[in-house]
Coordinates of C-alpha atoms in Angstrom, one line a residue:
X1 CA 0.0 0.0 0.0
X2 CA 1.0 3.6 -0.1
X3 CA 1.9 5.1 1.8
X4 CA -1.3 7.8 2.2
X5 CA -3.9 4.8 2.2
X6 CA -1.7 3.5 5.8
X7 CA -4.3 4.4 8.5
X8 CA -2.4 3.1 11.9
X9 CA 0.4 4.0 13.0
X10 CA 2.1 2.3 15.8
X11 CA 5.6 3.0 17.4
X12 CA 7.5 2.8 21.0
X13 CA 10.2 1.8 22.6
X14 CA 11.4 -1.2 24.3
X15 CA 14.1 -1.3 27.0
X16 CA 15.9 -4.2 27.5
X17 CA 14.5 -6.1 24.6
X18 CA 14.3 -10.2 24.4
X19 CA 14.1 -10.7 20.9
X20 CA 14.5 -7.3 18.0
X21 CA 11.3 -8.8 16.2
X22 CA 8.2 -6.9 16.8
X23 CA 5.0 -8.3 15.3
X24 CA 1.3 -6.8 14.8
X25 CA -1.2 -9.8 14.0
X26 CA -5.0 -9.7 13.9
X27 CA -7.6 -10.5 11.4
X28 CA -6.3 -9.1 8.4
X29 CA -3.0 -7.5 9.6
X30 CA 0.5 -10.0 10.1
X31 CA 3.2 -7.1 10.3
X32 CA 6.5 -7.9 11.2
X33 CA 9.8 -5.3 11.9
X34 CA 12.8 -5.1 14.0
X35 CA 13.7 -2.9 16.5
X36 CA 16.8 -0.2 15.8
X37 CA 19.9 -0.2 18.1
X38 CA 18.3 2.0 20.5
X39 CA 15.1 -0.2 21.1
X40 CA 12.9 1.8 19.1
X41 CA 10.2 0.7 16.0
X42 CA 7.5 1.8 13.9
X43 CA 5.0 0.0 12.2
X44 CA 2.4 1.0 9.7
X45 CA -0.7 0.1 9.1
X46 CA -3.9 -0.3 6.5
X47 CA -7.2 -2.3 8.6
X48 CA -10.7 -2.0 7.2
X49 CA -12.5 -2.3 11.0
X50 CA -12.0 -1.8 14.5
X51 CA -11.1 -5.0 15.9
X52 CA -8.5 -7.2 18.8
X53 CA -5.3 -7.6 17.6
X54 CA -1.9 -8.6 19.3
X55 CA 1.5 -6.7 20.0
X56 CA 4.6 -9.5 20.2
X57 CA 8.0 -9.2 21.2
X58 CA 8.7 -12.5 22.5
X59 CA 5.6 -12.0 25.3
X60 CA 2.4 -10.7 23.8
X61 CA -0.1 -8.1 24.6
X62 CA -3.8 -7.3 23.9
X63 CA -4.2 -4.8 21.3
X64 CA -7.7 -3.2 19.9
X65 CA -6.5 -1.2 16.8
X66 CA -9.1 1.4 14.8
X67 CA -8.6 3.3 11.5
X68 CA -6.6 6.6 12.6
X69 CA -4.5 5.1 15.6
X70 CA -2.0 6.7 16.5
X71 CA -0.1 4.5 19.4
X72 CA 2.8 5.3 20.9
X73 CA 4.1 2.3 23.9
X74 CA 6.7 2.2 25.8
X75 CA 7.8 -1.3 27.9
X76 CA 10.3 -3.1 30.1
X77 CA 10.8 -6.7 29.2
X78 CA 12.2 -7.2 32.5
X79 CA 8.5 -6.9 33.5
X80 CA 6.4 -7.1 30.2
X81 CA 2.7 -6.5 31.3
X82 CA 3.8 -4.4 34.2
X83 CA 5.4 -2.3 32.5
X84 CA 3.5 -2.0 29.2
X85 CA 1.8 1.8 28.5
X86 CA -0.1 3.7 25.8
X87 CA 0.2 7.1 24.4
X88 CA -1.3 8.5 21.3
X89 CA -5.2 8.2 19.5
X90 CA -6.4 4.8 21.2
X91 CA -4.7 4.7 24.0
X92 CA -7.2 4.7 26.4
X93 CA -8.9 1.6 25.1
X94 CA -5.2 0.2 25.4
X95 CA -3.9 0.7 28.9
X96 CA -7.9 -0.8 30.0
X97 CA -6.7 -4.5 28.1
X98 CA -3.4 -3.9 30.0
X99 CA -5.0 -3.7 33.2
X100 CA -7.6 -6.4 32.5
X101 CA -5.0 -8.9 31.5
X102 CA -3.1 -8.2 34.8
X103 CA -6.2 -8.9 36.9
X104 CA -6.5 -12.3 34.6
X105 CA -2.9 -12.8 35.4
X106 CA -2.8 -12.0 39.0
X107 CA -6.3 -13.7 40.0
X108 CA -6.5 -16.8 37.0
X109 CA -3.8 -17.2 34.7
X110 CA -0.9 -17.8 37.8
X111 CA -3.4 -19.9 39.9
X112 CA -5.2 -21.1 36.8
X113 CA -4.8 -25.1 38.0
X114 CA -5.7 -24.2 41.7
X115 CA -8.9 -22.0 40.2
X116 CA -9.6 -25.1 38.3
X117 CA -9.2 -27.4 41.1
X118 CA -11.9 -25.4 42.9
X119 CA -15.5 -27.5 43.8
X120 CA -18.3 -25.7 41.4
X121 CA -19.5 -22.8 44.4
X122 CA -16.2 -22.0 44.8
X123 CA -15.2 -21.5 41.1
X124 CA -18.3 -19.8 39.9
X125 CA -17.8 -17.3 43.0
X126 CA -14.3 -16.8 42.1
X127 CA -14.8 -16.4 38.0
X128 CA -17.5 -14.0 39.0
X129 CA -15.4 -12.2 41.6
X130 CA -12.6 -11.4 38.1
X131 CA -15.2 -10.7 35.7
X132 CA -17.0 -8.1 38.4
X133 CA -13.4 -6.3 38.9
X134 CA -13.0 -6.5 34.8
X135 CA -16.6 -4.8 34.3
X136 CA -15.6 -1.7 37.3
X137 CA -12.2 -1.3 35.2
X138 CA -14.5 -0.9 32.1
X139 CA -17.0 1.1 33.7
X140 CA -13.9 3.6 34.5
X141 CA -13.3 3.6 31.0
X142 CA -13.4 7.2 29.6
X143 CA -12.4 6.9 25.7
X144 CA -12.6 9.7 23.5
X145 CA -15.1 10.4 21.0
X146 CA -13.5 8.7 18.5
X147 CA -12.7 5.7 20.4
X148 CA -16.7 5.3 21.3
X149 CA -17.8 5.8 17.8
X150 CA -15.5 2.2 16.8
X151 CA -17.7 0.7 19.3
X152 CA -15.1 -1.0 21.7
X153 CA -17.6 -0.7 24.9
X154 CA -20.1 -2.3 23.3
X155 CA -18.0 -5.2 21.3
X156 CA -16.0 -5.3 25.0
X157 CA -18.7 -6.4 26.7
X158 CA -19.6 -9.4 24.4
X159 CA -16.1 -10.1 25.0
X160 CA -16.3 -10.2 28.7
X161 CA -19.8 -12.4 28.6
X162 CA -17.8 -14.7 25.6
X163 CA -14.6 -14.9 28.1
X164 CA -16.2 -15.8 31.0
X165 CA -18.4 -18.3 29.4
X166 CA -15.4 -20.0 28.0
X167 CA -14.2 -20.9 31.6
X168 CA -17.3 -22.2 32.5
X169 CA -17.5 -24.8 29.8
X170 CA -14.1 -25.9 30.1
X171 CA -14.4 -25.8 33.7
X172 CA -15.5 -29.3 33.6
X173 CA -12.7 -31.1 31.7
X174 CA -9.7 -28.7 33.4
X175 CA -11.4 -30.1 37.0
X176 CA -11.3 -33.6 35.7
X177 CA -7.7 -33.6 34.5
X178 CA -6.4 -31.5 37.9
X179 CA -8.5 -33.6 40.8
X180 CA -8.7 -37.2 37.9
X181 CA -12.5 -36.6 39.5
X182 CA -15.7 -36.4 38.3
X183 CA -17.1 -32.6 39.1
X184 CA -20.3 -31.8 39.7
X185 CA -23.4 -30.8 37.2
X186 CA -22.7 -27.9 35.4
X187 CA -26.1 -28.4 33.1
X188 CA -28.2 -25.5 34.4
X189 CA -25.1 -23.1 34.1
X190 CA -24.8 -24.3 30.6
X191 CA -28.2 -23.7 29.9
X192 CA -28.1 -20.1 31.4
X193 CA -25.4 -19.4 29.1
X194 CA -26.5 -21.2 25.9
X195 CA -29.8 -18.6 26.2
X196 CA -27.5 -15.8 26.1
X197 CA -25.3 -16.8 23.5
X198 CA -26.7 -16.3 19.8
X199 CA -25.4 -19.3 17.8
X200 CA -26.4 -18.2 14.5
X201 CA -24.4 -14.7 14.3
X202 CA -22.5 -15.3 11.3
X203 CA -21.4 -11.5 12.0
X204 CA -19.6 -12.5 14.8
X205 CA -17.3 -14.9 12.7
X206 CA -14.1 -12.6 13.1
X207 CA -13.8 -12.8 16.8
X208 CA -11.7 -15.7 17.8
X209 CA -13.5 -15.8 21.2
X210 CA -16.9 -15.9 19.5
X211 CA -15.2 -19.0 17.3
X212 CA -14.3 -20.8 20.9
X213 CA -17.3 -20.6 22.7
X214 CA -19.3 -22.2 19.2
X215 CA -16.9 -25.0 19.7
X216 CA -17.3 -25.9 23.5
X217 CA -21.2 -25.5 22.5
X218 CA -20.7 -27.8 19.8
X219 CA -18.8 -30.3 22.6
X220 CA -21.3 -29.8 25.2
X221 CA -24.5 -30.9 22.6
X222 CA -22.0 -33.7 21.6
X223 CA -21.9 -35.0 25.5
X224 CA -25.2 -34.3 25.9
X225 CA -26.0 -37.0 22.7
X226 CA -23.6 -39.6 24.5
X227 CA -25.0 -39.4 28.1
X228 CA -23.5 -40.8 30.6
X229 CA -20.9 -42.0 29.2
X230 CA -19.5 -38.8 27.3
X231 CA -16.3 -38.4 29.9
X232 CA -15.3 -41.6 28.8
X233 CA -15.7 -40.6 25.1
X234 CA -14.5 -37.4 24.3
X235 CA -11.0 -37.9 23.4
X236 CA -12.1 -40.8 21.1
X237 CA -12.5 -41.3 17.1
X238 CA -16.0 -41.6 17.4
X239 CA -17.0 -38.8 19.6
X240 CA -14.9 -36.3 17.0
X241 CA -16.9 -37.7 14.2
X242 CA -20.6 -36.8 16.4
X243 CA -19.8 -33.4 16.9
X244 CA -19.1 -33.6 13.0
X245 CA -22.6 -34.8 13.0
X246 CA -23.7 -32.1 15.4
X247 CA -22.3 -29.3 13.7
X248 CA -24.6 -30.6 10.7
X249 CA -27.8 -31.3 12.3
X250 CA -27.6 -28.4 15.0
X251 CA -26.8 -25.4 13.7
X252 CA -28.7 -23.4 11.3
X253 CA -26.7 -20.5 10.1
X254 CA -24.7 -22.4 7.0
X255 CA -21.5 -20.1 7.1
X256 CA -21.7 -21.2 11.6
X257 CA -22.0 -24.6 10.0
X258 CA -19.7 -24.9 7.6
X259 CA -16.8 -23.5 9.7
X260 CA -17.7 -25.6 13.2
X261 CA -18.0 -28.9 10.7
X262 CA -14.4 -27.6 8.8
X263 CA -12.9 -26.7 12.7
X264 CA -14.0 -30.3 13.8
X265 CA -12.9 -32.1 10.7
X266 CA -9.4 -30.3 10.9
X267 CA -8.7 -31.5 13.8
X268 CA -10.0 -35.1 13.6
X269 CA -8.1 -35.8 9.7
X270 CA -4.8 -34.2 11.3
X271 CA -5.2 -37.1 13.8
X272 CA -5.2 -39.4 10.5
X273 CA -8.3 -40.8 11.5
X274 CA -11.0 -40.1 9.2
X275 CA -12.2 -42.8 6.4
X276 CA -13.0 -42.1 3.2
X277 CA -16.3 -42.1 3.7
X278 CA -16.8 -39.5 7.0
X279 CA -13.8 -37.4 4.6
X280 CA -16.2 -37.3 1.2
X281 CA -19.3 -36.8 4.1
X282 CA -17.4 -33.4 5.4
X283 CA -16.7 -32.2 1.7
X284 CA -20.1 -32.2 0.7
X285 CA -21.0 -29.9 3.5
X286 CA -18.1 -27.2 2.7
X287 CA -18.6 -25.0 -0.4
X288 CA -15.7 -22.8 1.3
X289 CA -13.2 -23.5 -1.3
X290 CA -10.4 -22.3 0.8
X291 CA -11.2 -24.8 3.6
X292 CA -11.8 -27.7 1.0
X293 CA -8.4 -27.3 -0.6
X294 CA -6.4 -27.3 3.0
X295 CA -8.5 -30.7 4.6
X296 CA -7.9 -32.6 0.9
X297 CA -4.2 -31.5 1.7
X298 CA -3.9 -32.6 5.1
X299 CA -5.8 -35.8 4.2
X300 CA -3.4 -36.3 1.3
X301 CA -0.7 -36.1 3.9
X302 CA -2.3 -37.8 7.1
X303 CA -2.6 -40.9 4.5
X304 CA 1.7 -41.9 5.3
X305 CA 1.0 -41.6 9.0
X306 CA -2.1 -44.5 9.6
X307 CA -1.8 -47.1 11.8
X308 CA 0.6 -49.4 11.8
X309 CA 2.8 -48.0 8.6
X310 CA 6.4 -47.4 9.5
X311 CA 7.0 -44.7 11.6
X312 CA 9.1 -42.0 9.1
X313 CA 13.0 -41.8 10.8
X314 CA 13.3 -39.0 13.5
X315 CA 17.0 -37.2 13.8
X316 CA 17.6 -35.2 16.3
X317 CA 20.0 -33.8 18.7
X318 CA 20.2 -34.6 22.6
X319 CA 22.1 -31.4 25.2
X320 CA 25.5 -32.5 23.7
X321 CA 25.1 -32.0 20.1
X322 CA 24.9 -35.3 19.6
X323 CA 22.4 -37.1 17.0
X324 CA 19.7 -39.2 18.1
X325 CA 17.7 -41.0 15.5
X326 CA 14.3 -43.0 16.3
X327 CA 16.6 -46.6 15.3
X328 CA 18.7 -46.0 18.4
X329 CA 15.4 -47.5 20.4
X330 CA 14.2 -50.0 18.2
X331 CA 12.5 -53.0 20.2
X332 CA 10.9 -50.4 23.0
X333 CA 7.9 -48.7 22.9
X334 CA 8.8 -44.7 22.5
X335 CA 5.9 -42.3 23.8
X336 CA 7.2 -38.6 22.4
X337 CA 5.9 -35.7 23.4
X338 CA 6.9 -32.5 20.7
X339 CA 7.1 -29.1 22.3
X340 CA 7.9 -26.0 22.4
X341 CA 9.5 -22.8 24.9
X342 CA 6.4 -20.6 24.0
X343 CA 3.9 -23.2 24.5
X344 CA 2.2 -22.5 27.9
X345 CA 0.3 -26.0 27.5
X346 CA 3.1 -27.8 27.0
X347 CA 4.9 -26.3 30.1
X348 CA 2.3 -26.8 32.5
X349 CA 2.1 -30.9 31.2
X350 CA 5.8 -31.0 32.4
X351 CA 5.3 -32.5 35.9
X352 CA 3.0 -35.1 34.6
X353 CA 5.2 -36.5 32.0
X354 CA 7.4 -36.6 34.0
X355 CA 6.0 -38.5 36.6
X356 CA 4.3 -40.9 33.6
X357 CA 8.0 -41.2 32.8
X358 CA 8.7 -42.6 36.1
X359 CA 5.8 -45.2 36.7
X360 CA 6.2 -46.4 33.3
X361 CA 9.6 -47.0 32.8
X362 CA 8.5 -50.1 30.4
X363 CA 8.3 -47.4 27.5
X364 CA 11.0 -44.7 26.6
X365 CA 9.7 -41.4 26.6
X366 CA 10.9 -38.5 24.9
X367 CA 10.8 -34.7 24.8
X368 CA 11.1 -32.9 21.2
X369 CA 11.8 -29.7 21.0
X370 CA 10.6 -27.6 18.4
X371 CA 11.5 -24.2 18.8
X372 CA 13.2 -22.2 16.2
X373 CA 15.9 -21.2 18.1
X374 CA 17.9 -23.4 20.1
X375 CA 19.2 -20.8 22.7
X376 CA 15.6 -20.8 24.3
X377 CA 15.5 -24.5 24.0
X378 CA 18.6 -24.7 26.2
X379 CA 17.5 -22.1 28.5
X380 CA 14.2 -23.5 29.4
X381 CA 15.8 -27.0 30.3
X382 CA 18.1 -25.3 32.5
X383 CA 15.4 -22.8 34.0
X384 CA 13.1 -25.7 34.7
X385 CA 15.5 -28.4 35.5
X386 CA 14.4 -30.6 32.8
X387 CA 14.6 -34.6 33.0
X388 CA 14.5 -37.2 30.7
X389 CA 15.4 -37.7 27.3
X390 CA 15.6 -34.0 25.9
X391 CA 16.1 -33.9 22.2
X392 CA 16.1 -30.7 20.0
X393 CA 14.6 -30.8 15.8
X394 CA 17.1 -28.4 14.3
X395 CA 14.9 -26.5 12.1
X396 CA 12.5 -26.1 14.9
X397 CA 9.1 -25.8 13.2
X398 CA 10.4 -26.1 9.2
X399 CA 12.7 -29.1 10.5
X400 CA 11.7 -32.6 8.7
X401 CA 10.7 -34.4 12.0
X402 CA 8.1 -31.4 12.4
X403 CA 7.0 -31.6 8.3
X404 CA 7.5 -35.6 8.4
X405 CA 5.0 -35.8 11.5
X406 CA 3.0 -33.2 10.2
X407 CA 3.3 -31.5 13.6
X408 CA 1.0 -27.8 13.6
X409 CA 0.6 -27.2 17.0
X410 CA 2.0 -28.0 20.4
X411 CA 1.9 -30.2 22.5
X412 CA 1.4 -33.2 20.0
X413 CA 2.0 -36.3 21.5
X414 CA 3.4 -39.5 19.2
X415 CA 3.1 -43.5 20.2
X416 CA 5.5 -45.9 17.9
X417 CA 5.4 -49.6 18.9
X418 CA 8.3 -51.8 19.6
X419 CA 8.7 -52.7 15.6
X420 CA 9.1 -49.0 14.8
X421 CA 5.5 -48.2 13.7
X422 CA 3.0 -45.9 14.6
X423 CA 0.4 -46.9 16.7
X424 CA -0.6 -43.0 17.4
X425 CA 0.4 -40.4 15.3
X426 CA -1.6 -37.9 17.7
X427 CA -1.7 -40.2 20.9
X428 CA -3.1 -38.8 24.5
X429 CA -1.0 -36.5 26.8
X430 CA 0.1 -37.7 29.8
X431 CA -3.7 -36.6 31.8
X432 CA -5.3 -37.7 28.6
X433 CA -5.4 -41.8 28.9
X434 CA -2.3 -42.8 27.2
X435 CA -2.1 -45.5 29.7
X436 CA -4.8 -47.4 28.2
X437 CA -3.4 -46.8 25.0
X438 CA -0.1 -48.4 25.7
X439 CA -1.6 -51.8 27.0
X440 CA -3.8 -51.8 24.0

């Protein structure tokens, strides 16, 4: 674009920087630029709407960005979030997503397994507690004219409902996997929040939050078709291809449709366990020609990795530099779990693999790291005292163990049997069951 036809601007400076790459990303903006020798960038922009975007420089940061910004930050790394401020057009609106993520970070995301460990009186108290304290910072809220005209207050607010919801319905499966306890009934909450939740607003397509909570809706009406005997189901083949069926029969709005049946079937093909028939079955339902052309890919390439084919070699290299290769533990059963530094998931599974590790010392279990740069590899094993068999994919994300595994996200967990094939290509973490799957 020109440069008269650019309509953000935003700029700062960072003091004791992690990483020189600074990166904008949002619906329709993926900027990316590097920071001068004094710690200082500027990025410009072009975005059609108002919308939630995200500043990164190693950490990342809520970001709302309107036509005519003009955003000026300044920020610590030493203490990212703390530290983080706006000046400029749209900063008001800024500094009130600084301070809400603190309050998430302070009363949920730090305590987030203790929250979810709560008994249901106690977690619905606290969730409410956070969201109340969120809703006084936004009633505090004073933007400028400009600022109310892109309608943040009122989009804000379906954000909060949207957010809050989202705990709520994953409230049940985060207890589960933190207590290995069944909680209790969660329908009528459910139900409360399914009334307030239009499921048909095809509008509302562009807010990854609105996306989420159409998902754990879709989940919830798929346990509600298996009964009592969902929490036994959901990390199986068949309960994936029901919520397919769900998606289908359930929702009316065809563009809500077609993206909860593509989301669904994404997930369920990368796990190379769809047959031809359920495959041609999601096809006809998608005239989204985009979405058709990436699930015939990943089908295409999901086809090498099936149970029971040979398991494609793995090369790697352990703290020493030296190479390890899949052969070297031919004859045992290798459980791998692929990671990465900048996967929160994947850290917080840490302790449970590890003590998997421990009580099944039948199997050989190892740690993959896929980060792009080693140097943070490294530094995490050291900062969390890492055990095990740690193993690095130079190449990180673009190395062939992560293209020959078609790995996409993290943590992805692998099972090869004793003859080097697969038995799992996308087995269960460590909370998820993979016991049962190794006696199998």
């Amino acid at each position: 674009l020109k440069q008269d036809k650019w309509n953000v601007t935003i700029e700062g400076k960072i003091l004791h920087p992690v990483t020189s790459i600074v990166r904008i990303v949002g619906p329709d903006v993926n900027l990316q630029t590097r920071l001068d020798s004094e710690g200082k960038f500027k990025v410009k922009a072009f975005i059609k709407v108002a919308g939630y975007y995200k500043f990164i420089n190693k950490e990342n940061a809520p970001l709302y960005l309107k036509p005519g910004d003009r955003l000026n930050l300044t920020l610590d790394s030493r203490q990212f979030d703390e530290t983080l401020s706006y000046r400029g057009s749209g900063a008001d609106i800024n500094n009130y997503l600084i301070r809400k993520y603190l309050v998430m970070e302070q009363r949920f995301y730090n305590r987030e397994r203790d929250v979810f460990s709560m008994k249901k009186a106690g977690f619905i108290s606290r969730i409410e507690s956070i969201f109340s304290q969120i809703h006084l910072l936004l009633t505090k809220l004073e933007p400028s004219k400009a600022d109310r005209n892109s309608g943040f207050m009122e989009l804000e607010k379906k954000m909060l409902f949207l957010e809050k919801a989202e705990l709520y319905f994953v409230y049940p499966k985060e207890y589960r996997k933190n207590t290995r306890k069944d909680g209790e009934n969660m329908d009528a909450v459910f139900a409360e929040l399914i009334k307030q939740i239009d499921t048909n607003d095809s509008t509302q397509l562009s807010q990854a939050k609105y996306r989420e909570v159409l998902k754990l809706i879709l989940d919830k009406k798929t346990r509600d078709r298996f009964g009592k005997d969902a929490s036994s189901q959901q990390f199986t083949d068949e309960f994936a291809k029901m919520k397919i069926m769900t998606a289908i029969d359930q929702f009316k709005d065809k563009k809500i449709r077609e993206y909860l049946v593509y989301s669904t079937a994404w997930h369920q093909i990368q796990k190379g366990a769809v047959n031809r028939d359920l495959y041609n079955r999601i096809m006809r339902q998608l005239s989204h020609k985009k979405w058709k052309h990436k699930l015939a890919k990943m089908y295409k390439m999901m086809q090498k990795l099936q149970k029971g084919m040979a398991a494609p070699p793995i090369h790697c290299i352990n703290t020493e530099g030296k190479q390890v290769s899949l052969a070297d533990f031919k004859g045992k059963l290798v459980y791998i779990d692929v990671w990465s530094t900048q996967c929160n998931p994947c850290l917080k599974e840490i302790p449970y693999l590890e003590a998997f590790a421990r009580k099944n010392n039948q199997l050989v279990v190892l740690s993959i790291s896929i980060d792009n740069d080693i140097e943070d590899w490294k530094k995490m094993l050291k900062k969390r005292k890492m055990k095990g068999i740690q193993l690095y994919a130079e190449g990180g994300w673009q190395s062939d163990f992560a293209r020959n595994y078609v790995i996409w996200s993290t943590p992805t967990y692998i099972l090869i049997d004793k003859k080097g094939r697969i038995k799992s290509v996308r087995a269960p973490g460590p909370r998820e069951g993979i016991e049962k799957l190794i006696v199998d």
